[in-house]
Amino acid sequence: MAVLTFTPQGIYCPAGDFHVDPWRPVDRALITHGHSDHARPGHARYLATEAAAPVIRHRLGEITLDTIRYGETRTIGGAKVSFHPAGHVPGSAQIRIEVDGEVWVVSGDYKTEPDGLSEPFEPVRCHAFITECTFGLPVFTWAPQATTEDEINRWWASTVADGRTPVLAAYALGKAQRILAGLDTSIGPILTHGAVENVNEVLRGQGLALPDTIRVTPEVNPKDHPGALVLSTPSGLGTPWLRRFGTVSTAFASGWMRLRGVRRRRAADRGFVMSDHADWDGLNAAIRETGAERVFVTHGYTSVFRRWLEEQGYDAAVVETEFEGESLDRAEEEEA
């Protein structure tokens, strides 16, 4: 019997009778992190890391959620499971599952460069690795985070000097906080979209150190905050919400900004290449460090990446899932 199988509900462990990040309602769900394509409503029981739990509860409401520490081993039926840092967002995890001495790991989403906020990625040795490949093409390579932070701060200062308001769009969970942590607050104050600020409040409650921000409400007058940078969700751009800031310069922070034409199609003035997913080199390094012989690839450039892995000598296959990875069109950041 395989350690994991792939069912219409999601990735399933027969020995433990549980699913990992299922996209259909199940009895027991092990959740890698709080993004909405991985943590979905409707499951009877949830298990996630202690650090991921507050955001999951914030997004899913009243659920039956148990927590586990990184590295702690728990026996569920005939399977031993443990959660290990994925480096994707605070609290994110890879899930290690062992049955009769055979070890499989589900990566969830991950990045290999430490960001100063998320628990750094830790490779986990295994026989089979189920990996994302959102950016599984050689064109996707990320500059050091400090370089991108400097680019953002210089854009902020120059935009303000030109008499415009800089509005930067980023996912509300993970990337927004990475950006916040790297902002030079001597330039000016930081205004935040409500969806971003909701997550900020949850993470601050866990002890995450973030600079001061001001939630944008109907009562907030941007003229009272000269020099401000506005941190928005992608869906906040091009809406009446944006008009209150007068003359603006808009930007996206996304791994997709590596591709020519994406920024133009999004009608943004500036694009910053920043992703909470591994780039090409990160994906390959992570896979090598697992020591796995079998690799299953999901959500991303799956067919291309599978062929590449086969050329490198791996037993590789594509797994169809409903995970989305990083998309400029995702609406997950919107709050009810």
Tab-separated table of C-alpha atoms in Angstrom:
chain	number	residue	atom	x	y	z
A	1	MET	CA	0.000	0.000	0.000
A	2	ALA	CA	1.326	3.435	-0.932
A	3	VAL	CA	1.942	5.871	1.913
A	4	LEU	CA	-0.156	8.469	0.077
A	5	THR	CA	-2.723	8.250	-2.682
A	6	PHE	CA	-4.444	10.926	-4.741
A	7	THR	CA	-8.219	11.084	-4.469
A	8	PRO	CA	-10.981	13.481	-5.572
A	9	GLN	CA	-10.902	14.963	-2.051
A	10	GLY	CA	-7.142	15.478	-2.055
A	11	ILE	CA	-3.918	13.807	-0.945
A	12	TYR	CA	-4.879	10.851	1.267
A	13	CYS	CA	-3.027	8.583	3.710
A	14	PRO	CA	-4.860	5.222	3.935
A	15	ALA	CA	-2.850	4.020	6.953
A	16	GLY	CA	-3.779	7.105	8.979
A	17	ASP	CA	-7.165	7.816	7.377
A	18	PHE	CA	-6.399	11.517	6.926
A	19	HIS	CA	-5.904	13.980	4.092
A	20	VAL	CA	-3.266	16.674	3.573
A	21	ASP	CA	-4.606	20.088	2.460
A	22	PRO	CA	-7.786	18.521	1.026
A	23	TRP	CA	-9.932	20.623	-1.293
A	24	ARG	CA	-13.171	18.741	-0.544
A	25	PRO	CA	-14.654	18.269	2.954
A	26	VAL	CA	-13.116	15.326	4.843
A	27	ASP	CA	-13.104	13.992	8.400
A	28	ARG	CA	-9.487	14.771	9.303
A	29	ALA	CA	-7.323	17.341	7.503
A	30	LEU	CA	-3.635	18.034	8.096
A	31	ILE	CA	-3.002	21.612	6.947
A	32	THR	CA	0.356	22.951	5.767
A	33	HIS	CA	-0.484	26.669	6.097
A	34	GLY	CA	-3.243	29.262	6.119
A	35	HIS	CA	-3.575	30.313	2.473
A	36	SER	CA	-7.069	29.611	1.249
A	37	ASP	CA	-6.123	27.081	-1.439
A	38	HIS	CA	-4.617	24.875	1.290
A	39	ALA	CA	-6.759	25.630	4.359
A	40	ARG	CA	-10.371	25.257	3.280
A	41	PRO	CA	-13.597	25.237	5.283
A	42	GLY	CA	-15.825	22.230	5.858
A	43	HIS	CA	-13.511	19.629	7.419
A	44	ALA	CA	-14.557	17.934	10.646
A	45	ARG	CA	-11.084	18.078	12.267
A	46	TYR	CA	-7.946	20.067	11.499
A	47	LEU	CA	-4.312	19.697	12.518
A	48	ALA	CA	-1.748	22.474	11.905
A	49	THR	CA	1.326	23.981	13.521
A	50	GLU	CA	0.941	26.161	16.588
A	51	ALA	CA	2.209	29.135	14.590
A	52	ALA	CA	-0.234	28.624	11.702
A	53	ALA	CA	-3.297	28.130	13.916
A	54	PRO	CA	-4.174	31.800	14.651
A	55	VAL	CA	-4.386	32.762	10.977
A	56	ILE	CA	-6.319	29.588	10.128
A	57	ARG	CA	-8.825	30.328	12.895
A	58	HIS	CA	-9.053	33.950	11.740
A	59	ARG	CA	-9.890	32.867	8.209
A	60	LEU	CA	-12.065	29.806	8.868
A	61	GLY	CA	-13.841	30.820	12.079
A	62	GLU	CA	-15.080	28.239	14.565
A	63	ILE	CA	-13.403	24.971	13.625
A	64	THR	CA	-12.099	21.958	15.535
A	65	LEU	CA	-8.379	22.655	15.285
A	66	ASP	CA	-5.598	20.773	17.052
A	67	THR	CA	-2.005	22.013	16.954
A	68	ILE	CA	1.414	20.429	16.778
A	69	ARG	CA	4.946	21.728	17.353
A	70	TYR	CA	7.575	21.628	14.634
A	71	GLY	CA	9.448	18.330	14.831
A	72	GLU	CA	6.951	16.677	17.167
A	73	THR	CA	5.991	13.159	16.068
A	74	ARG	CA	2.382	12.107	16.371
A	75	THR	CA	0.911	8.691	15.561
A	76	ILE	CA	-2.361	8.747	13.641
A	77	GLY	CA	-3.652	5.258	12.963
A	78	GLY	CA	-0.832	3.379	11.302
A	79	ALA	CA	1.113	6.501	10.312
A	80	LYS	CA	3.680	8.641	12.090
A	81	VAL	CA	3.420	12.311	11.160
A	82	SER	CA	5.500	15.381	11.893
A	83	PHE	CA	5.514	18.983	10.662
A	84	HIS	CA	8.696	20.775	9.541
A	85	PRO	CA	9.327	24.415	8.546
A	86	ALA	CA	8.572	25.280	4.923
A	87	GLY	CA	9.731	28.909	4.966
A	88	HIS	CA	6.691	29.992	2.947
A	89	VAL	CA	4.793	32.144	5.466
A	90	PRO	CA	4.817	32.214	9.290
A	91	GLY	CA	3.691	28.817	10.576
A	92	SER	CA	3.906	27.044	7.215
A	93	ALA	CA	5.014	23.422	7.205
A	94	GLN	CA	6.050	20.446	5.181
A	95	ILE	CA	4.359	17.303	6.453
A	96	ARG	CA	6.412	14.133	6.915
A	97	ILE	CA	4.439	10.878	6.883
A	98	GLU	CA	6.017	7.523	7.729
A	99	VAL	CA	4.304	4.151	7.283
A	100	ASP	CA	6.170	0.893	7.899
A	101	GLY	CA	9.529	2.625	7.514
A	102	GLU	CA	8.691	4.358	4.220
A	103	VAL	CA	8.724	8.160	4.373
A	104	TRP	CA	6.833	10.564	2.146
A	105	VAL	CA	6.859	14.350	2.495
A	106	VAL	CA	4.225	16.807	1.283
A	107	SER	CA	5.913	20.156	0.776
A	108	GLY	CA	2.889	22.427	0.730
A	109	ASP	CA	4.231	25.761	-0.538
A	110	TYR	CA	7.821	26.621	0.344
A	111	LYS	CA	10.776	28.878	-0.270
A	112	THR	CA	14.362	28.202	0.617
A	113	GLU	CA	15.655	31.755	1.260
A	114	PRO	CA	15.122	32.859	4.884
A	115	ASP	CA	12.960	35.978	5.040
A	116	GLY	CA	13.438	36.954	8.688
A	117	LEU	CA	9.780	36.302	9.560
A	118	SER	CA	8.893	32.744	8.563
A	119	GLU	CA	10.545	29.768	10.200
A	120	PRO	CA	13.441	28.926	7.798
A	121	PHE	CA	12.980	26.006	5.402
A	122	GLU	CA	14.394	22.701	6.614
A	123	PRO	CA	14.992	19.866	4.129
A	124	VAL	CA	13.447	16.572	5.229
A	125	ARG	CA	14.906	13.260	4.065
A	126	CYS	CA	12.354	10.974	2.449
A	127	HIS	CA	11.716	8.288	-0.140
A	128	ALA	CA	9.055	10.283	-2.006
A	129	PHE	CA	8.563	14.056	-2.169
A	130	ILE	CA	5.386	15.835	-3.267
A	131	THR	CA	6.592	19.278	-4.292
A	132	GLU	CA	5.026	22.415	-5.627
A	133	CYS	CA	6.633	23.906	-8.751
A	134	THR	CA	4.798	27.220	-9.091
A	135	PHE	CA	7.915	28.779	-10.601
A	136	GLY	CA	9.421	25.665	-12.142
A	137	LEU	CA	11.209	27.310	-15.074
A	138	PRO	CA	14.848	28.489	-15.236
A	139	VAL	CA	13.727	32.062	-15.943
A	140	PHE	CA	12.427	32.349	-12.389
A	141	THR	CA	15.325	33.366	-10.155
A	142	TRP	CA	15.044	35.698	-7.182
A	143	ALA	CA	17.485	38.416	-6.159
A	144	PRO	CA	18.507	38.550	-2.488
A	145	GLN	CA	15.691	39.936	-0.361
A	146	ALA	CA	17.789	42.912	0.775
A	147	THR	CA	18.221	43.977	-2.859
A	148	THR	CA	14.470	43.973	-3.473
A	149	GLU	CA	13.813	45.820	-0.220
A	150	ASP	CA	16.208	48.544	-1.298
A	151	GLU	CA	14.443	48.826	-4.667
A	152	ILE	CA	11.075	49.218	-2.941
A	153	ASN	CA	12.344	51.893	-0.556
A	154	ARG	CA	13.979	53.892	-3.342
A	155	TRP	CA	10.755	53.702	-5.385
A	156	TRP	CA	8.757	54.864	-2.354
A	157	ALA	CA	11.007	57.878	-1.777
A	158	SER	CA	11.166	58.903	-5.448
A	159	THR	CA	7.403	58.544	-5.914
A	160	VAL	CA	6.724	60.775	-2.931
A	161	ALA	CA	9.266	63.288	-4.241
A	162	ASP	CA	7.313	63.359	-7.521
A	163	GLY	CA	4.145	64.299	-5.643
A	164	ARG	CA	2.396	60.955	-6.029
A	165	THR	CA	1.242	58.316	-3.553
A	166	PRO	CA	2.955	54.925	-3.919
A	167	VAL	CA	0.522	51.997	-3.742
A	168	LEU	CA	2.120	48.558	-3.534
A	169	ALA	CA	0.029	45.400	-4.003
A	170	ALA	CA	0.963	42.144	-2.273
A	171	TYR	CA	-0.745	39.107	-0.747
A	172	ALA	CA	-2.182	39.890	2.658
A	173	LEU	CA	-0.628	36.835	4.330
A	174	GLY	CA	3.123	36.444	4.054
A	175	LYS	CA	4.362	38.784	1.380
A	176	ALA	CA	2.772	41.903	2.873
A	177	GLN	CA	4.536	41.266	6.169
A	178	ARG	CA	7.873	40.602	4.428
A	179	ILE	CA	7.538	43.956	2.691
A	180	LEU	CA	6.565	45.708	5.918
A	181	ALA	CA	9.566	44.337	7.764
A	182	GLY	CA	11.901	45.751	5.117
A	183	LEU	CA	10.402	49.228	4.754
A	184	ASP	CA	12.382	52.324	5.696
A	185	THR	CA	9.890	54.061	7.982
A	186	SER	CA	11.971	57.257	7.971
A	187	ILE	CA	10.511	57.936	4.517
A	188	GLY	CA	6.963	58.216	5.811
A	189	PRO	CA	4.009	56.415	7.412
A	190	ILE	CA	2.488	53.167	6.127
A	191	LEU	CA	-1.219	52.873	5.308
A	192	THR	CA	-2.712	49.404	4.924
A	193	HIS	CA	-5.699	47.840	3.208
A	194	GLY	CA	-8.095	46.258	5.711
A	195	ALA	CA	-7.313	42.705	4.590
A	196	VAL	CA	-3.594	43.300	5.109
A	197	GLU	CA	-4.141	44.900	8.495
A	198	ASN	CA	-6.377	42.060	9.680
A	199	VAL	CA	-3.520	39.620	9.138
A	200	ASN	CA	-1.025	42.054	10.671
A	201	GLU	CA	-3.080	42.112	13.857
A	202	VAL	CA	-3.192	38.323	14.061
A	203	LEU	CA	0.553	37.964	13.530
A	204	ARG	CA	1.391	40.786	15.933
A	205	GLY	CA	-0.689	38.918	18.493
A	206	GLN	CA	1.716	35.989	18.042
A	207	GLY	CA	4.693	38.221	18.749
A	208	LEU	CA	5.740	38.960	15.172
A	209	ALA	CA	7.597	42.281	15.069
A	210	LEU	CA	6.184	44.597	12.400
A	211	PRO	CA	6.466	48.381	11.969
A	212	ASP	CA	3.506	50.567	12.894
A	213	THR	CA	0.772	50.797	10.289
A	214	ILE	CA	-2.461	52.731	9.835
A	215	ARG	CA	-5.565	50.876	8.664
A	216	VAL	CA	-7.325	52.668	5.807
A	217	THR	CA	-10.913	53.324	6.897
A	218	PRO	CA	-13.480	55.818	5.569
A	219	GLU	CA	-12.376	58.175	8.336
A	220	VAL	CA	-8.704	58.168	7.309
A	221	ASN	CA	-7.738	61.171	5.193
A	222	PRO	CA	-4.580	60.450	3.180
A	223	LYS	CA	-3.720	64.169	3.242
A	224	ASP	CA	-3.144	63.814	6.979
A	225	HIS	CA	-0.331	61.336	6.256
A	226	PRO	CA	2.083	63.004	3.836
A	227	GLY	CA	4.743	60.771	2.327
A	228	ALA	CA	2.808	57.604	3.068
A	229	LEU	CA	3.172	54.302	1.272
A	230	VAL	CA	-0.072	52.363	0.814
A	231	LEU	CA	0.151	48.565	1.126
A	232	SER	CA	-2.807	47.031	-0.709
A	233	THR	CA	-4.023	43.637	-1.825
A	234	PRO	CA	-3.876	42.978	-5.593
A	235	SER	CA	-7.658	43.192	-5.760
A	236	GLY	CA	-7.568	46.640	-4.164
A	237	LEU	CA	-6.086	48.179	-7.292
A	238	GLY	CA	-8.400	49.475	-9.967
A	239	THR	CA	-11.297	49.943	-7.528
A	240	PRO	CA	-13.002	52.997	-6.006
A	241	TRP	CA	-10.968	52.324	-2.843
A	242	LEU	CA	-7.861	53.523	-4.690
A	243	ARG	CA	-9.294	56.888	-5.691
A	244	ARG	CA	-9.065	58.342	-2.196
A	245	PHE	CA	-5.284	58.546	-2.537
A	246	GLY	CA	-5.325	61.038	-5.410
A	247	THR	CA	-2.502	60.765	-7.928
A	248	VAL	CA	-0.878	57.397	-7.384
A	249	SER	CA	1.904	55.211	-8.697
A	250	THR	CA	1.014	51.527	-8.490
A	251	ALA	CA	3.298	48.520	-8.145
A	252	PHE	CA	3.038	44.738	-7.734
A	253	ALA	CA	5.324	42.499	-5.721
A	254	SER	CA	5.222	39.035	-7.269
A	255	GLY	CA	7.418	36.351	-8.729
A	256	TRP	CA	5.455	36.797	-11.940
A	257	MET	CA	7.108	40.191	-12.404
A	258	ARG	CA	10.064	38.230	-13.749
A	259	LEU	CA	8.085	37.686	-16.968
A	260	ARG	CA	7.955	40.411	-19.568
A	261	GLY	CA	4.498	41.752	-20.211
A	262	VAL	CA	2.901	40.779	-16.906
A	263	ARG	CA	3.321	44.224	-15.373
A	264	ARG	CA	1.975	45.802	-18.573
A	265	ARG	CA	-1.081	43.562	-18.554
A	266	ARG	CA	-1.706	44.504	-14.937
A	267	ALA	CA	-1.377	48.224	-15.809
A	268	ALA	CA	1.111	48.737	-12.973
A	269	ASP	CA	3.789	51.395	-13.052
A	270	ARG	CA	6.371	49.190	-11.385
A	271	GLY	CA	6.961	45.535	-10.656
A	272	PHE	CA	9.104	44.041	-7.901
A	273	VAL	CA	10.236	40.428	-8.207
A	274	MET	CA	9.415	38.909	-4.825
A	275	SER	CA	7.807	35.562	-4.110
A	276	ASP	CA	7.028	33.374	-1.126
A	277	HIS	CA	7.682	30.339	-3.347
A	278	ALA	CA	10.993	28.758	-4.260
A	279	ASP	CA	12.629	29.837	-7.488
A	280	TRP	CA	14.171	27.418	-9.990
A	281	ASP	CA	17.389	26.979	-8.034
A	282	GLY	CA	15.507	26.667	-4.757
A	283	LEU	CA	13.230	23.940	-6.099
A	284	ASN	CA	16.126	21.890	-7.405
A	285	ALA	CA	18.180	22.321	-4.239
A	286	ALA	CA	15.248	21.351	-2.017
A	287	ILE	CA	14.552	18.211	-4.018
A	288	ARG	CA	18.215	17.144	-3.958
A	289	GLU	CA	18.417	17.623	-0.200
A	290	THR	CA	15.452	15.317	0.430
A	291	GLY	CA	17.347	12.387	-1.090
A	292	ALA	CA	14.033	11.269	-2.609
A	293	GLU	CA	14.003	8.946	-5.615
A	294	ARG	CA	10.327	9.588	-6.418
A	295	VAL	CA	9.099	13.128	-6.937
A	296	PHE	CA	5.517	14.209	-7.559
A	297	VAL	CA	5.102	17.753	-8.916
A	298	THR	CA	2.009	19.866	-8.484
A	299	HIS	CA	0.626	23.357	-9.268
A	300	GLY	CA	2.909	25.204	-11.598
A	301	TYR	CA	4.888	24.287	-14.688
A	302	THR	CA	4.292	20.645	-13.898
A	303	SER	CA	4.870	18.990	-17.282
A	304	VAL	CA	8.068	20.916	-17.981
A	305	PHE	CA	9.415	20.391	-14.483
A	306	ARG	CA	8.567	16.690	-14.519
A	307	ARG	CA	10.518	16.227	-17.753
A	308	TRP	CA	13.480	18.091	-16.271
A	309	LEU	CA	13.447	15.874	-13.185
A	310	GLU	CA	13.293	12.718	-15.321
A	311	GLU	CA	16.359	13.954	-17.222
A	312	GLN	CA	18.110	14.266	-13.867
A	313	GLY	CA	17.333	10.629	-13.073
A	314	TYR	CA	14.280	10.978	-10.848
A	315	ASP	CA	11.137	8.865	-11.025
A	316	ALA	CA	8.840	11.872	-11.528
A	317	ALA	CA	5.110	12.265	-12.029
A	318	VAL	CA	2.536	15.051	-12.172
A	319	VAL	CA	-0.224	15.217	-9.565
A	320	GLU	CA	-3.310	17.240	-10.424
A	321	THR	CA	-4.514	19.296	-7.471
A	322	GLU	CA	-6.612	22.381	-6.835
A	323	PHE	CA	-3.713	24.281	-5.280
A	324	GLU	CA	-3.054	27.576	-7.036
A	325	GLY	CA	0.337	28.731	-5.859
A	326	GLU	CA	0.968	32.407	-6.571
A	327	SER	CA	-1.454	34.111	-8.929
A	328	LEU	CA	-2.073	37.785	-9.520
A	329	ASP	CA	-5.768	37.019	-9.927
A	330	ARG	CA	-6.378	35.173	-6.662
A	331	ALA	CA	-9.054	36.741	-4.500
A	332	GLU	CA	-8.096	34.901	-1.343
A	333	GLU	CA	-7.019	38.064	0.427
A	334	GLU	CA	-10.507	39.520	0.461
A	335	GLU	CA	-12.181	39.461	3.849
A	336	ALA	CA	-15.909	39.117	4.408
